Coordinates of C-alpha atoms and ligand atoms in Angstrom, one line a residue:
M26 CA -16.3 30.2 3.8
K27 CA -18.4 27.6 2.0
P28 CA -19.6 24.3 3.8
T29 CA -17.7 22.2 1.5
L30 CA -14.6 24.0 1.6
I31 CA -14.9 23.7 5.7
I32 CA -15.6 20.1 5.2
A33 CA -12.8 19.7 2.8
L34 CA -10.4 21.4 5.3
F35 CA -11.9 19.6 8.3
T36 CA -11.2 16.2 6.4
S37 CA -7.7 16.8 5.4
V38 CA -6.8 17.8 9.0
A39 CA -8.1 14.9 10.4
A40 CA -6.4 12.8 8.1
S41 CA -2.8 14.3 8.5
A42 CA -3.6 14.2 12.1
A43 CA -4.4 10.5 12.3
F44 CA -1.3 9.8 10.3
A45 CA 0.9 11.9 12.3
E46 CA 0.3 10.1 15.3
G47 CA 0.8 7.1 13.7
D48 CA -2.8 6.1 14.8
V49 CA -3.8 2.6 13.8
G50 CA -6.1 2.9 10.9
D51 CA -9.6 1.6 10.6
S52 CA -9.4 -1.8 8.9
T53 CA -13.1 -1.6 7.9
A54 CA -12.6 1.5 6.2
G55 CA -9.6 0.1 4.4
K56 CA -11.6 -2.7 3.1
R57 CA -13.6 -0.4 1.3
A58 CA -10.8 1.5 0.3
F59 CA -9.6 -1.7 -1.5
S60 CA -11.8 -0.6 -4.3
Q61 CA -9.4 1.7 -5.4
C62 CA -6.9 -1.3 -5.8
Q63 CA -9.0 -3.8 -6.9
A64 CA -8.4 -3.2 -10.5
C65 CA -5.0 -4.5 -10.3
H66 CA -4.7 -6.3 -7.0
V67 CA -6.3 -9.4 -4.9
V68 CA -6.1 -10.3 -1.3
V69 CA -6.1 -13.9 -1.6
D70 CA -5.1 -16.1 1.5
G71 CA -2.9 -19.5 1.7
E72 CA -6.2 -21.3 0.8
G73 CA -7.3 -19.8 -1.9
N74 CA -10.2 -17.5 -0.4
T75 CA -10.3 -14.2 -1.7
L76 CA -10.5 -11.7 1.2
A77 CA -10.7 -8.5 -1.3
G78 CA -10.6 -7.8 -4.7
R79 CA -11.7 -9.9 -7.7
R80 CA -9.8 -11.7 -10.0
S81 CA -7.1 -9.0 -11.3
R82 CA -3.5 -10.0 -11.2
T83 CA -1.9 -6.9 -12.7
G84 CA -0.3 -6.3 -9.5
P85 CA 0.9 -8.9 -7.0
N86 CA -1.6 -10.5 -4.3
L87 CA -1.4 -8.4 -1.4
F88 CA -2.0 -10.9 1.1
G89 CA 0.4 -11.2 3.9
I90 CA 3.0 -8.4 2.6
I91 CA 3.2 -6.9 6.1
G92 CA 6.6 -7.2 7.6
M93 CA 7.9 -8.7 3.9
Q94 CA 10.4 -8.0 1.8
A95 CA 9.2 -5.8 -1.4
G96 CA 8.9 -7.6 -4.4
T97 CA 9.0 -11.0 -3.3
V98 CA 5.2 -12.7 -3.9
E99 CA 5.9 -15.8 -5.7
D100 CA 5.1 -15.9 -9.6
F101 CA 4.5 -12.2 -9.9
R102 CA 6.7 -10.5 -12.4
Y103 CA 8.2 -7.1 -10.9
S104 CA 9.9 -4.2 -12.3
T105 CA 13.5 -4.5 -11.5
D106 CA 13.3 -1.5 -9.3
L107 CA 11.1 -2.7 -7.1
V108 CA 13.1 -5.9 -6.7
E109 CA 16.2 -3.8 -6.4
A110 CA 14.5 -1.8 -3.5
G111 CA 13.8 -5.0 -1.9
E112 CA 17.1 -5.9 -2.2
Q113 CA 18.3 -2.9 -0.5
G114 CA 16.1 -3.5 2.5
L115 CA 12.7 -2.3 1.6
T116 CA 10.0 -3.9 3.6
W117 CA 6.4 -3.1 4.2
D118 CA 5.6 -1.6 7.4
E119 CA 2.9 1.1 7.7
E120 CA 5.4 4.2 6.9
T121 CA 6.7 2.4 3.9
F122 CA 3.4 1.2 2.8
V123 CA 1.5 4.4 3.2
A124 CA 4.4 6.4 1.4
Y125 CA 4.4 3.8 -1.4
S126 CA 0.8 4.0 -2.0
L127 CA 0.6 7.8 -2.1
D128 CA 3.3 7.8 -4.8
P129 CA 5.2 4.6 -6.0
V130 CA 7.2 6.3 -8.5
K131 CA 8.3 9.2 -6.1
F132 CA 8.8 6.6 -3.2
L133 CA 11.1 4.3 -5.3
R134 CA 13.1 7.0 -7.0
A135 CA 13.7 8.3 -3.2
F136 CA 14.6 4.9 -1.6
L137 CA 16.8 4.0 -4.7
D138 CA 18.3 7.6 -4.8
D139 CA 17.7 7.0 -8.5
R140 CA 15.5 9.8 -10.4
R141 CA 14.9 7.4 -13.3
A142 CA 13.4 4.5 -11.2
R143 CA 9.8 3.8 -12.0
G144 CA 8.2 0.7 -10.9
K145 CA 5.1 -0.6 -12.5
M146 CA 2.8 0.9 -10.2
T147 CA 1.8 4.4 -11.1
F148 CA -1.5 4.5 -9.5
K149 CA -1.5 7.0 -6.3
V150 CA -4.0 7.1 -3.2
R151 CA -5.0 10.5 -2.9
K152 CA -5.7 10.8 0.6
S153 CA -3.3 9.3 3.1
E154 CA -6.2 8.5 5.6
D155 CA -7.1 6.1 3.0
A156 CA -3.8 4.5 2.7
V157 CA -3.5 4.3 6.5
N158 CA -6.8 2.4 6.4
L159 CA -5.5 -0.1 3.7
Y160 CA -2.8 -0.8 5.5
A161 CA -4.7 -1.5 8.7
F162 CA -7.2 -3.7 6.6
I163 CA -4.1 -5.6 4.9
K164 CA -2.5 -6.2 8.3
S165 CA -5.6 -7.5 9.8
V166 CA -5.6 -10.0 7.4
S167 CA -2.3 -11.0 7.4
P168 CA -0.7 -14.0 9.3
P169 CA 1.2 -12.9 12.4
V170 CA 4.8 -11.5 11.6
A171 CA 7.7 -11.1 13.4
P172 CA 7.3 -10.2 16.9
D173 CA 9.3 -6.7 16.6
L174 CA 6.6 -5.6 14.0
E175 CA 3.5 -6.7 16.1
D176 CA 2.8 -3.1 17.0
N177 CA 2.8 -1.7 13.8
Ligands
LIG4 C1 -3.3 0.2 -12.0 C2 -2.7 -1.0 -11.6 C3 -2.6 -0.8 -10.0 C4 -3.3 -0.3 -9.0 C5 -5.0 0.5 -9.4 C6 -2.9 -0.5 -7.9 N1 -1.6 -1.1 -8.0 FE1 -0.2 -1.6 -6.4 N2 1.0 -2.4 -7.9 C7 0.9 -2.5 -9.2 C8 1.6 -3.2 -9.7 C9 1.7 -3.6 -11.2 C10 2.7 -3.7 -8.8 C11 4.0 -4.2 -9.1 C12 5.1 -3.0 -8.9 C13 6.4 -3.3 -9.7 O1 6.8 -4.4 -10.1 O2 7.2 -2.2 -9.6 C14 2.0 -3.1 -7.6 C15 2.7 -3.3 -6.3 C16 2.3 -2.8 -5.1 C17 2.7 -2.9 -4.1 C18 4.3 -3.9 -3.5 C19 3.8 -5.3 -3.1 C20 5.1 -6.1 -3.0 O3 4.6 -7.5 -3.3 O4 6.1 -5.6 -2.7 C21 2.0 -2.6 -3.0 C22 1.9 -2.4 -1.4 C23 0.8 -2.0 -3.6 N3 0.8 -2.3 -4.8 C24 -0.3 -1.4 -3.0 C25 -1.3 -0.9 -3.7 C26 -2.7 -0.3 -3.2 C27 -2.8 -0.2 -1.6 C28 -3.4 0.2 -4.1 C29 -4.9 0.6 -4.2 C30 -4.8 1.9 -3.1 C31 -2.8 -0.1 -5.4 N4 -1.4 -0.9 -5.1 C32 -3.3 0.1 -6.3 C33 -0.4 -1.9 -9.8 C34 -1.4 -1.4 -9.4

């Protein structure tokens, strides 16, 4: 077997193992992985400090979204599909965040049971490991949420 193939196999096994165990992601790696999101998102806290990203507001500010109802960041014009999902009970925890990041369109279609649903985010994270780490990063900078979500 070629060394590159072995490395690729090992990486994907490690990534799925970390995900399966619900392992806590690595927030430092997650901050680095935010480079994939910053074309559209920022993480800006309540005092206006930019914790990640630059200035793009194509997508909502992801600060404090953990535990939050989907589609409810103030002043962002969401798709009706994402707002609808939030109204039907979609909140962001590790499982929903990771699944959404890996394939937002597919996720919304499944959640809404509507194969024409789309949403406005089409970007997909390719590695589940990155999605898990991104979750850890966003959670690490978020204010504490409801106690029952604290261990997520
Ligand atoms: C090309 C632009 C683009 C990129 C790149 C992108 N997003 Fe998004 N994202 C959006 C848009 C637009 C929305 C709003 C979706 C809607 O209204 O349906 C969104 C919404 C979201 C939401 C829902 C937030 C809420 O307020 O409910 C999450 C979570 C999210 N993105 C995570 C990510 C992550 C993590 C990355 C990087 C891995 C990323 N996005 C990369 C454009 C992008």
